[in-house]
Coordinates of C-alpha atoms in Angstrom, one line a residue:
Chain G
M8 CA 14.5 -42.4 -6.2
F9 CA 11.6 -40.0 -6.0
P10 CA 11.6 -39.5 -2.2
T11 CA 15.3 -38.8 -2.4
R12 CA 14.8 -36.3 -5.2
L13 CA 11.9 -34.6 -3.3
K14 CA 14.1 -34.3 -0.2
E15 CA 17.0 -32.8 -2.3
T16 CA 14.5 -30.4 -3.9
A17 CA 13.3 -29.3 -0.5
N18 CA 16.8 -28.6 0.7
L19 CA 17.7 -26.7 -2.5
I20 CA 14.6 -24.6 -2.3
E21 CA 15.1 -23.7 1.3
T22 CA 18.6 -22.5 0.6
H23 CA 17.5 -20.6 -2.5
L24 CA 14.6 -18.9 -0.9
H25 CA 16.8 -18.0 2.1
S26 CA 19.3 -16.3 -0.2
V27 CA 16.7 -14.5 -2.3
M28 CA 15.0 -13.1 0.8
A29 CA 18.1 -12.4 2.9
P30 CA 18.6 -8.8 1.5
L31 CA 15.0 -7.9 2.4
G32 CA 15.7 -7.1 6.0
D33 CA 13.7 -8.1 9.0
L34 CA 10.5 -6.2 9.2
P35 CA 7.5 -8.3 10.5
V36 CA 6.1 -8.5 6.9
I37 CA 9.5 -9.9 5.6
D38 CA 9.7 -12.4 8.5
A39 CA 6.2 -13.5 7.7
M40 CA 7.1 -14.0 4.0
R41 CA 10.0 -16.3 5.1
Y42 CA 7.8 -18.2 7.5
A43 CA 5.1 -18.7 4.9
A44 CA 7.5 -19.8 2.2
S45 CA 9.3 -22.4 4.4
G46 CA 8.4 -26.0 4.7
G47 CA 5.9 -27.9 2.6
K48 CA 6.5 -30.9 0.3
R49 CA 7.9 -28.8 -2.5
L50 CA 6.1 -30.9 -5.1
R51 CA 5.7 -28.0 -7.5
A52 CA 9.4 -27.1 -7.3
F53 CA 10.3 -30.8 -7.9
L54 CA 8.1 -30.7 -11.0
V55 CA 10.0 -27.6 -12.3
L56 CA 13.4 -29.1 -11.6
E57 CA 12.5 -32.5 -13.1
S58 CA 11.0 -31.1 -16.3
A59 CA 14.1 -28.9 -16.7
R60 CA 16.4 -31.9 -16.2
L61 CA 14.4 -33.8 -18.9
H62 CA 15.1 -30.9 -21.3
G63 CA 18.7 -30.4 -20.4
V64 CA 18.1 -27.1 -18.7
S65 CA 20.7 -26.3 -16.0
Q66 CA 19.5 -26.5 -12.5
D67 CA 21.2 -23.1 -11.8
Y68 CA 18.5 -21.6 -14.0
A69 CA 15.6 -23.9 -13.1
I70 CA 16.0 -23.1 -9.4
W71 CA 14.5 -19.7 -10.2
P72 CA 11.1 -20.8 -11.6
A73 CA 11.1 -23.6 -8.9
G74 CA 11.5 -20.9 -6.2
A75 CA 9.0 -18.7 -7.9
I76 CA 6.2 -21.3 -8.0
E77 CA 6.8 -22.1 -4.3
M78 CA 6.4 -18.3 -3.6
I79 CA 3.2 -18.1 -5.6
H80 CA 1.9 -21.2 -3.9
A81 CA 2.8 -19.8 -0.5
Y82 CA 1.1 -16.5 -1.2
S83 CA -2.1 -18.3 -2.2
L84 CA -2.0 -20.3 1.0
V85 CA -1.5 -17.2 3.2
H86 CA -4.5 -15.5 1.6
D87 CA -6.6 -18.7 1.6
D88 CA -6.1 -19.1 5.3
L89 CA -7.4 -15.6 6.1
P90 CA -10.5 -15.3 8.3
C91 CA -12.4 -13.8 5.4
M92 CA -11.4 -16.8 3.2
D93 CA -11.1 -20.4 4.7
D94 CA -10.3 -19.1 8.2
D95 CA -7.7 -21.7 9.0
D96 CA -5.5 -21.5 12.1
L97 CA -3.1 -24.4 11.2
R98 CA -1.0 -24.9 8.1
R99 CA 1.8 -27.5 7.8
G100 CA 1.2 -28.2 11.5
L101 CA 2.1 -24.6 12.5
P102 CA 0.0 -21.4 13.2
T103 CA -1.1 -19.6 10.0
V104 CA 0.4 -16.2 9.3
H105 CA -2.6 -14.2 10.5
V106 CA -2.6 -16.2 13.7
K107 CA 1.1 -15.8 14.4
W108 CA 1.2 -12.1 13.3
D109 CA -2.1 -10.5 12.3
E110 CA -4.3 -10.1 9.2
T111 CA -2.6 -6.9 8.0
T112 CA 0.8 -8.7 7.9
A113 CA -0.8 -11.7 6.2
V114 CA -2.3 -9.6 3.4
L115 CA 0.9 -7.8 2.8
A116 CA 3.2 -10.8 3.1
G117 CA 1.0 -12.7 0.6
D118 CA 1.0 -9.7 -1.7
A119 CA 4.8 -9.4 -1.6
L120 CA 5.4 -13.1 -2.1
Q121 CA 3.4 -12.9 -5.3
T122 CA 5.5 -10.0 -6.5
L123 CA 8.7 -11.8 -5.6
G124 CA 7.6 -14.8 -7.5
F125 CA 7.2 -12.7 -10.7
E126 CA 10.5 -11.0 -10.0
S127 CA 12.2 -14.4 -9.7
V128 CA 11.2 -15.5 -13.2
S129 CA 12.0 -12.1 -14.8
R130 CA 15.5 -11.4 -13.4
P131 CA 18.5 -12.2 -15.6
E132 CA 19.8 -14.9 -13.2
C133 CA 16.8 -17.0 -14.1
H134 CA 17.9 -17.5 -17.7
P135 CA 20.2 -15.7 -20.2
D136 CA 17.6 -15.7 -22.9
P137 CA 15.1 -12.9 -22.2
L138 CA 12.4 -14.7 -24.3
V139 CA 12.5 -17.6 -21.8
R140 CA 12.1 -15.1 -18.9
A141 CA 9.2 -13.3 -20.7
D142 CA 7.5 -16.6 -21.5
L143 CA 7.9 -18.0 -18.0
T144 CA 6.4 -14.7 -16.6
A145 CA 3.4 -14.6 -19.0
T146 CA 2.6 -18.3 -18.5
L147 CA 3.0 -18.1 -14.7
A148 CA 0.7 -15.0 -14.7
S149 CA -1.9 -16.9 -16.8
A150 CA -1.8 -19.9 -14.4
A151 CA -2.0 -17.8 -11.2
G152 CA -4.6 -15.2 -12.4
A153 CA -8.2 -14.8 -13.0
Q154 CA -8.3 -17.5 -15.6
G155 CA -6.3 -20.0 -13.5
M156 CA -5.8 -20.2 -9.7
V157 CA -7.9 -17.2 -8.8
L158 CA -10.7 -18.3 -11.1
G159 CA -10.7 -21.6 -9.2
Q160 CA -10.8 -19.8 -5.8
A161 CA -13.6 -17.5 -7.1
L162 CA -15.7 -20.5 -8.3
D163 CA -15.0 -22.2 -4.9
I164 CA -16.5 -19.2 -3.1
A165 CA -19.4 -18.9 -5.5
A166 CA -20.2 -22.6 -4.8
E167 CA -20.6 -21.9 -1.1
S168 CA -23.7 -19.7 -1.7
A169 CA -25.0 -21.8 -4.6
P170 CA -28.4 -23.4 -4.1
L171 CA -27.2 -26.9 -5.3
P172 CA -23.9 -28.7 -4.7
L173 CA -21.5 -28.7 -7.6
T174 CA -21.6 -31.5 -10.2
L175 CA -18.6 -33.6 -11.1
D176 CA -17.9 -31.5 -14.2
E177 CA -18.1 -28.2 -12.2
I178 CA -15.8 -29.5 -9.5
T179 CA -13.3 -30.7 -12.1
H180 CA -13.4 -27.3 -13.7
L181 CA -13.0 -25.6 -10.4
Q182 CA -10.0 -27.7 -9.4
A183 CA -8.3 -27.4 -12.7
G184 CA -8.0 -23.7 -11.8
K185 CA -7.5 -23.8 -8.1
T186 CA -4.8 -26.5 -7.8
G187 CA -4.3 -27.7 -11.4
A188 CA -3.1 -24.5 -13.0
L189 CA 0.1 -24.1 -10.9
I190 CA 0.9 -27.8 -11.1
A191 CA 0.5 -27.6 -14.9
W192 CA 2.9 -24.6 -15.1
S193 CA 5.4 -26.4 -12.8
A194 CA 5.5 -29.5 -14.9
T195 CA 5.8 -27.6 -18.2
A196 CA 8.3 -25.0 -17.0
G197 CA 11.3 -27.1 -18.2
A198 CA 9.8 -27.4 -21.7
I199 CA 9.1 -23.7 -21.8
M200 CA 12.7 -23.0 -20.8
A201 CA 13.9 -25.2 -23.7
H202 CA 11.4 -23.8 -26.2
A203 CA 10.2 -27.4 -26.5
D204 CA 6.7 -28.9 -27.0
T205 CA 4.8 -28.7 -23.8
T206 CA 2.0 -31.2 -24.8
P207 CA 3.2 -34.4 -23.1
L208 CA 4.0 -32.6 -19.8
L209 CA 0.7 -30.7 -19.9
R210 CA -1.2 -34.0 -20.3
Y211 CA 0.8 -35.5 -17.5
A212 CA 0.2 -32.5 -15.2
T213 CA -3.5 -32.2 -16.0
D214 CA -4.1 -35.8 -14.9
L215 CA -1.7 -35.4 -12.0
G216 CA -3.4 -32.2 -10.7
L217 CA -6.8 -33.8 -10.7
A218 CA -5.5 -36.9 -9.0
F219 CA -3.8 -34.6 -6.4
Q220 CA -7.1 -32.9 -5.6
I221 CA -9.0 -36.2 -5.4
A222 CA -6.3 -37.4 -3.0
D223 CA -6.8 -34.2 -0.9
D224 CA -10.5 -34.9 -0.7
I225 CA -9.7 -38.5 0.4
L226 CA -7.3 -37.2 3.1
D227 CA -10.0 -34.8 4.3
V228 CA -12.1 -37.9 5.1
E229 CA -9.5 -40.5 6.0
G230 CA -6.6 -38.4 7.4
D231 CA -6.1 -37.1 10.9
A232 CA -5.2 -33.5 11.5
A233 CA -1.9 -34.2 13.2
T234 CA -0.5 -36.1 10.2
V235 CA -2.1 -34.0 7.5
G236 CA -0.9 -30.8 9.2
K237 CA -4.2 -28.9 8.8
A238 CA -7.8 -29.2 9.8
V239 CA -9.6 -32.2 8.3
G240 CA -13.3 -33.1 7.8
K241 CA -14.1 -29.4 7.0
D242 CA -15.6 -30.1 3.6
A243 CA -18.0 -32.8 4.9
D244 CA -18.9 -30.6 7.8
A245 CA -19.7 -27.7 5.5
G246 CA -21.8 -30.0 3.2
K247 CA -19.5 -29.2 0.2
A248 CA -19.5 -31.3 -2.9
T249 CA -16.1 -33.1 -3.2
F250 CA -14.8 -35.9 -5.4
V251 CA -15.5 -38.3 -2.4
S252 CA -19.1 -37.1 -1.9
L253 CA -19.7 -37.4 -5.7
L254 CA -17.9 -40.7 -6.4
G255 CA -17.9 -42.4 -3.0
L256 CA -14.6 -43.3 -1.3
D257 CA -13.9 -46.3 -3.4
G258 CA -14.9 -44.6 -6.6
A259 CA -12.7 -41.6 -5.8
K260 CA -9.7 -43.9 -5.2
A261 CA -10.3 -45.8 -8.4
R262 CA -10.6 -42.5 -10.4
A263 CA -7.3 -41.3 -8.8
R264 CA -5.6 -44.5 -9.8
D265 CA -6.8 -44.2 -13.4
L266 CA -5.7 -40.6 -13.6
V267 CA -2.2 -41.6 -12.4
A268 CA -2.0 -44.4 -15.0
D269 CA -3.0 -41.9 -17.7
A270 CA -0.4 -39.4 -16.4
C271 CA 2.3 -42.0 -16.6
D272 CA 1.3 -42.9 -20.1
A273 CA 1.5 -39.3 -21.3
L274 CA 5.2 -39.3 -20.5
S275 CA 6.0 -42.0 -23.1
P276 CA 7.9 -39.6 -25.4
Y277 CA 10.5 -39.3 -22.6
G278 CA 10.9 -43.1 -22.1
D279 CA 12.6 -44.3 -18.9
D280 CA 14.0 -40.8 -18.4
A281 CA 10.7 -39.8 -16.9
D282 CA 10.4 -42.6 -14.4
T283 CA 10.9 -40.2 -11.5
L284 CA 8.0 -38.1 -12.7
R285 CA 6.0 -41.4 -12.9
E286 CA 7.0 -42.2 -9.3
A287 CA 5.9 -38.7 -8.3
A288 CA 2.4 -39.3 -9.7
R289 CA 2.1 -42.6 -7.8
F290 CA 3.3 -40.8 -4.6
V291 CA 0.6 -38.1 -5.0
I292 CA -2.2 -40.6 -4.4
S293 CA -0.5 -42.6 -1.6
R294 CA 0.7 -39.7 0.6
D295 CA -0.7 -39.2 4.1
S296 CA -0.2 -35.4 4.3
Chain V
M8 CA -1.9 20.8 -22.9
F9 CA -1.4 18.5 -19.8
P10 CA -5.1 18.4 -18.8
T11 CA -6.0 17.4 -22.4
R12 CA -3.3 14.7 -22.4
L13 CA -4.4 13.4 -19.0
K14 CA -8.0 13.2 -20.2
E15 CA -6.9 11.4 -23.4
T16 CA -4.9 9.0 -21.3
A17 CA -7.9 8.3 -19.1
N18 CA -10.0 7.4 -22.1
L19 CA -7.3 5.2 -23.7
I20 CA -6.8 3.3 -20.4
E21 CA -10.5 2.7 -19.8
T22 CA -10.8 1.3 -23.3
H23 CA -7.6 -0.8 -22.9
L24 CA -8.5 -2.2 -19.5
H25 CA -12.0 -3.0 -20.8
S26 CA -10.7 -5.0 -23.7
V27 CA -8.0 -6.8 -21.5
M28 CA -10.6 -7.8 -18.9
A29 CA -13.5 -8.6 -21.4
P30 CA -12.5 -12.3 -21.8
L31 CA -12.4 -12.9 -18.1
G32 CA -16.2 -13.4 -17.8
D33 CA -18.5 -12.0 -15.1
L34 CA -17.9 -13.7 -11.7
P35 CA -18.2 -11.3 -8.8
V36 CA -14.4 -11.3 -8.4
I37 CA -14.0 -10.2 -12.1
D38 CA -16.6 -7.5 -11.8
A39 CA -14.8 -6.3 -8.7
M40 CA -11.5 -6.2 -10.6
R41 CA -13.2 -4.0 -13.3
Y42 CA -14.8 -1.8 -10.7
A43 CA -11.5 -1.3 -8.8
A44 CA -9.5 -0.6 -12.0
S45 CA -11.9 2.0 -13.3
G46 CA -11.7 5.8 -12.7
G47 CA -8.9 7.6 -11.0
K48 CA -6.7 10.4 -12.4
R49 CA -4.5 7.9 -14.4
L50 CA -1.4 9.9 -13.6
R51 CA 0.8 6.8 -13.6
A52 CA -0.4 5.7 -17.0
F53 CA 0.1 9.3 -18.3
L54 CA 3.8 9.1 -17.1
V55 CA 4.3 5.8 -18.9
L56 CA 2.8 7.1 -22.2
E57 CA 4.6 10.4 -22.0
S58 CA 8.0 8.8 -21.2
A59 CA 7.4 6.4 -24.1
R60 CA 6.6 9.3 -26.4
L61 CA 9.8 11.1 -25.4
H62 CA 11.8 8.0 -26.5
G63 CA 9.9 7.3 -29.7
V64 CA 8.2 4.2 -28.4
S65 CA 4.9 3.4 -30.1
Q66 CA 1.8 4.0 -28.0
D67 CA 0.5 0.6 -29.1
Y68 CA 3.2 -0.9 -27.0
A69 CA 3.3 1.7 -24.2
I70 CA -0.4 1.2 -23.5
W71 CA 0.5 -2.2 -22.0
P72 CA 2.8 -1.0 -19.2
A73 CA 0.4 2.0 -18.8
G74 CA -2.4 -0.4 -18.1
A75 CA -0.2 -2.7 -16.0
I76 CA 0.8 0.1 -13.6
E77 CA -2.9 1.2 -13.2
M78 CA -3.7 -2.5 -12.3
I79 CA -0.9 -2.7 -9.8
H80 CA -2.0 0.7 -8.3
A81 CA -5.6 -0.5 -8.2
Y82 CA -4.7 -3.7 -6.4
S83 CA -2.7 -1.8 -3.8
L84 CA -5.7 0.5 -3.2
V85 CA -8.2 -2.4 -2.8
H86 CA -6.0 -4.1 -0.3
D87 CA -5.1 -0.8 1.5
D88 CA -8.8 -0.1 2.0
L89 CA -9.5 -3.5 3.7
P90 CA -10.7 -3.4 7.3
C91 CA -7.5 -4.9 8.5
M92 CA -5.5 -2.2 6.7
D93 CA -6.8 1.4 6.5
D94 CA -10.4 0.4 6.8
D95 CA -11.8 2.9 4.3
D96 CA -15.4 2.8 3.0
L97 CA -14.9 5.4 0.3
R98 CA -12.5 5.6 -2.7
R99 CA -12.8 8.0 -5.6
G100 CA -16.2 9.0 -4.2
L101 CA -17.6 5.4 -4.4
P102 CA -17.9 2.5 -2.0
T103 CA -14.7 0.5 -1.7
V104 CA -14.6 -3.1 -3.0
H105 CA -15.0 -4.8 0.4
V106 CA -18.0 -2.5 1.1
K107 CA -19.7 -3.1 -2.3
W108 CA -18.9 -6.8 -2.3
D109 CA -17.1 -8.3 0.7
E110 CA -13.6 -8.9 2.1
T111 CA -13.2 -12.2 0.4
T112 CA -13.9 -10.7 -3.0
A113 CA -11.6 -7.7 -2.2
V114 CA -8.7 -9.9 -1.3
L115 CA -9.1 -12.0 -4.5
A116 CA -9.8 -9.1 -6.8
G117 CA -6.6 -7.4 -5.6
D118 CA -4.6 -10.5 -5.9
A119 CA -5.8 -11.1 -9.5
L120 CA -5.2 -7.4 -10.5
Q121 CA -1.6 -7.8 -9.4
T122 CA -1.2 -10.9 -11.5
L123 CA -2.9 -9.3 -14.5
G124 CA -0.5 -6.4 -14.2
F125 CA 2.5 -8.7 -14.5
E126 CA 0.8 -10.6 -17.4
S127 CA 0.3 -7.3 -19.2
V128 CA 4.0 -6.4 -19.3
S129 CA 5.1 -10.0 -20.2
R130 CA 2.8 -10.8 -23.1
P131 CA 4.1 -10.4 -26.6
E132 CA 1.7 -7.6 -27.5
C133 CA 3.5 -5.4 -25.0
H134 CA 6.7 -5.3 -27.1
P135 CA 8.3 -7.4 -29.8
D136 CA 11.6 -7.4 -28.0
P137 CA 11.4 -10.0 -25.2
L138 CA 14.3 -8.2 -23.3
V139 CA 12.0 -5.2 -23.0
R140 CA 9.2 -7.4 -21.6
A141 CA 11.6 -9.1 -19.1
D142 CA 13.1 -5.8 -18.0
L143 CA 9.7 -4.2 -17.6
T144 CA 8.6 -7.2 -15.5
A145 CA 11.7 -7.3 -13.3
T146 CA 11.7 -3.5 -12.6
L147 CA 7.9 -3.5 -12.0
A148 CA 8.3 -6.3 -9.5
S149 CA 11.1 -4.5 -7.8
A150 CA 9.0 -1.3 -7.5
A151 CA 5.9 -3.1 -6.3
G152 CA 7.5 -5.6 -3.9
A153 CA 9.1 -5.8 -0.5
Q154 CA 11.8 -3.3 -1.4
G155 CA 9.4 -0.8 -2.9
M156 CA 5.6 -0.3 -2.4
V157 CA 5.1 -3.1 0.1
L158 CA 8.1 -2.0 2.1
G159 CA 6.5 1.4 2.3
Q160 CA 3.2 -0.1 3.5
A161 CA 5.0 -2.3 6.1
L162 CA 6.9 0.8 7.4
D163 CA 3.7 2.7 7.6
I164 CA 2.1 -0.1 9.7
A165 CA 5.2 -0.4 11.9
A166 CA 5.0 3.4 12.5
E167 CA 1.5 3.1 14.0
S168 CA 2.8 1.1 16.9
A169 CA 6.1 2.9 17.3
P170 CA 6.7 4.8 20.5
L171 CA 7.7 8.0 18.7
P172 CA 6.3 9.7 15.6
L173 CA 8.4 9.3 12.5
T174 CA 11.2 11.8 11.6
L175 CA 11.3 13.7 8.3
D176 CA 14.0 11.3 7.0
E177 CA 11.9 8.2 8.1
I178 CA 8.7 9.5 6.5
T179 CA 10.6 10.4 3.3
H180 CA 12.0 6.9 3.1
L181 CA 8.5 5.4 3.8
Q182 CA 6.9 7.5 1.1
A183 CA 9.7 6.7 -1.4
G184 CA 8.5 3.1 -1.2
K185 CA 4.7 3.5 -0.6
T186 CA 3.9 6.0 -3.4
G187 CA 7.3 6.9 -4.9
A188 CA 8.3 3.5 -6.3
L189 CA 5.4 3.0 -8.7
I190 CA 5.6 6.7 -9.8
A191 CA 9.3 6.2 -10.5
W192 CA 8.7 3.0 -12.5
S193 CA 5.9 4.8 -14.5
A194 CA 8.2 7.7 -15.5
T195 CA 11.1 5.5 -16.4
A196 CA 9.1 2.9 -18.3
G197 CA 9.6 4.7 -21.7
A198 CA 13.3 4.8 -21.2
I199 CA 13.4 1.1 -20.2
M200 CA 11.4 0.3 -23.4
A201 CA 13.9 2.2 -25.5
H202 CA 17.0 0.7 -23.7
A203 CA 17.8 4.3 -22.9
D204 CA 19.4 6.0 -19.8
T205 CA 16.8 6.2 -17.1
T206 CA 18.7 8.8 -14.9
P207 CA 16.9 12.0 -15.9
L208 CA 13.4 10.5 -15.6
L209 CA 14.3 8.8 -12.3
R210 CA 15.4 12.2 -10.8
Y211 CA 12.3 13.8 -12.1
A212 CA 10.1 11.0 -10.7
T213 CA 11.8 10.9 -7.3
D214 CA 11.1 14.6 -6.8
L215 CA 7.6 14.3 -8.3
G216 CA 6.7 11.3 -6.1
L217 CA 7.7 13.1 -2.9
A218 CA 5.9 16.3 -4.0
F219 CA 2.8 14.1 -4.7
Q220 CA 2.8 12.7 -1.2
I221 CA 3.3 16.1 0.4
A222 CA 0.4 17.4 -1.7
D223 CA -1.7 14.4 -0.4
D224 CA -0.8 15.3 3.2
I225 CA -1.9 19.0 2.5
L226 CA -5.1 17.7 0.9
D227 CA -5.8 15.6 4.1
V228 CA -5.7 18.9 6.1
E229 CA -7.2 21.4 3.6
G230 CA -9.4 19.3 1.4
D231 CA -13.0 18.3 1.9
A232 CA -14.1 14.7 1.5
A233 CA -16.6 15.3 -1.3
T234 CA -14.0 16.9 -3.6
V235 CA -11.0 14.6 -2.6
G236 CA -13.3 11.5 -3.0
K237 CA -12.1 9.8 0.2
A238 CA -12.0 10.5 3.9
V239 CA -9.8 13.4 5.0
G240 CA -8.4 14.5 8.3
K241 CA -7.6 10.8 9.2
D242 CA -3.9 11.3 9.7
A243 CA -4.2 14.2 12.1
D244 CA -7.0 12.4 14.0
A245 CA -4.7 9.4 14.3
G246 CA -1.8 11.5 15.5
K247 CA 0.4 10.3 12.6
A248 CA 3.5 12.2 11.6
T249 CA 3.0 13.7 8.1
F250 CA 4.9 16.3 6.1
V251 CA 2.4 18.9 7.3
S252 CA 2.9 18.0 11.0
L253 CA 6.7 18.0 10.6
L254 CA 7.1 21.0 8.3
G255 CA 3.9 23.0 9.0
L256 CA 1.4 23.9 6.3
D257 CA 3.5 26.7 4.8
G258 CA 6.7 24.7 5.1
A259 CA 5.1 21.7 3.4
K260 CA 3.9 23.9 0.5
A261 CA 7.3 25.5 0.1
R262 CA 9.0 22.1 0.1
A263 CA 6.5 20.8 -2.5
R264 CA 7.2 23.8 -4.8
D265 CA 11.0 23.3 -4.5
L266 CA 10.6 19.6 -5.4
V267 CA 8.6 20.5 -8.5
A268 CA 11.2 23.0 -9.6
D269 CA 13.9 20.3 -9.2
A270 CA 11.8 17.8 -11.0
C271 CA 11.4 20.2 -13.9
D272 CA 15.2 20.9 -14.0
A273 CA 16.0 17.2 -14.1
L274 CA 14.2 17.0 -17.5
S275 CA 16.7 19.4 -19.2
P276 CA 18.2 16.7 -21.4
Y277 CA 14.8 16.5 -23.1
G278 CA 14.5 20.3 -23.7
D279 CA 11.0 21.6 -24.6
D280 CA 9.8 18.1 -25.5
A281 CA 9.3 17.4 -21.8
D282 CA 7.1 20.4 -21.2
T283 CA 4.0 18.3 -20.7
L284 CA 5.8 16.3 -18.0
R285 CA 6.8 19.7 -16.4
E286 CA 3.1 20.7 -16.5
A287 CA 2.2 17.4 -14.8
A288 CA 4.6 18.2 -12.0
R289 CA 3.0 21.6 -11.4
F290 CA -0.4 20.0 -11.5
V291 CA 0.5 17.5 -8.8
I292 CA 0.8 20.2 -6.2
S293 CA -2.1 22.3 -7.3
R294 CA -4.7 19.5 -7.6
D295 CA -7.8 19.4 -5.3
S296 CA -8.4 15.6 -5.4

């Protein structure tokens, strides 16, 4: 069920992003935006579409926030990969934007992908109720900004020059921003669109986001670059604190399993209808890329 | 009248931005955001507040889009100044963000300023009518994105490696994006907030934006760095086509004066009430920084 849904989501998103970006022409910056926004697992878009389905929100509307979160995610990866940030040459098994084009193009393509993400949730096609559009925009900005994703990135950078490795609490706080905030927004987007209570999905997403990051740290140790699609072993080489360095490999795996169990429990108000989301949570800690 | 209003606007905006950014804490990225968003003429914020006043929109609401456009403008300057872009060390007479901090901080601070700009126009404090918030967000994204400001920047970069200098039409198109789009949004924001016709203010702003850029090109030739607050003579040194290189110094000055006259005429539906905006247009071509 879940793998099929994820594949369907990926196809829907590719088509949607293609049509949204078609009118933008073919300057190198625009081509770089298309390149950066293509591929990937589309887990965030899946969470948006699935939470919308749970609340009876039409997929014709939900595809807009689903596309928006993938654009915001793509922008963050393009800027993260820059030489002055993580300096990565490989992303999803392909050259990163600044390698394929140049740094100038990467900065601008990332900037414009962020803008297009916000445009996507504010335009009338996204939802006929302007309150939904304004709420989606405000919550997305909150998740992506200096109290969400960028905060996590800033803490990550600050940690590199800190005298001591991060503690478990500090790394949990950092990851709640860096990867958790966008995942939480994705999973709650459907409830926001239906003016419904976001609490159960927020609990689900908070546990899921942390499990996702622990799984990433495990992949950085156990995965091989060809399968993962990006460089591995970088954290250990850099002497960075990770969930694996703090909990051990077995401890990290156990913690991820516990978090997934909690995430699934949080969905009890939705009954069996949320089983695909539960499958998604289990997938997150069993993936190999 | 206009100099007083511009000074008042600057004070209002400093106070507003300070209060919006106060809860964000004091990581280097946040300090860099505050640094980048402070100072400047605040012409865009003035246009927002003045167009709001013309349409009877409360300043308590209009301060939000006024602050938002200054954040978006500040983000674009921080990224523009990066070594991989214009590589400028000086902005408003002070070290640029990547010089004072580093490139990593400059990329992230710019990113987060863009996000905070969109958050500012979507949060409930900006306006009680969610349609106003959604419209402000969608139009701001359109002005800032790959069909507005970023398009202009991309065309500017493409021009650097083009075999021939740009023509007058090409440079006009480029500047309509690079500087014109945000100025047009600023001047029409008040009409958008009142659900009023944006045509007169859009005509005004289109002429004003072009006059502003011509004045910038003149300053690049005639100004001195200490007064202008940034490096001058760069365009001529780089052999770039500018309005001055294409029209000559006298021709460029005449064109700017004609545009200001047209901009003032466009405001006729507002009568004398728009005299401060007319003064602003005259100021734009007489400024020395």
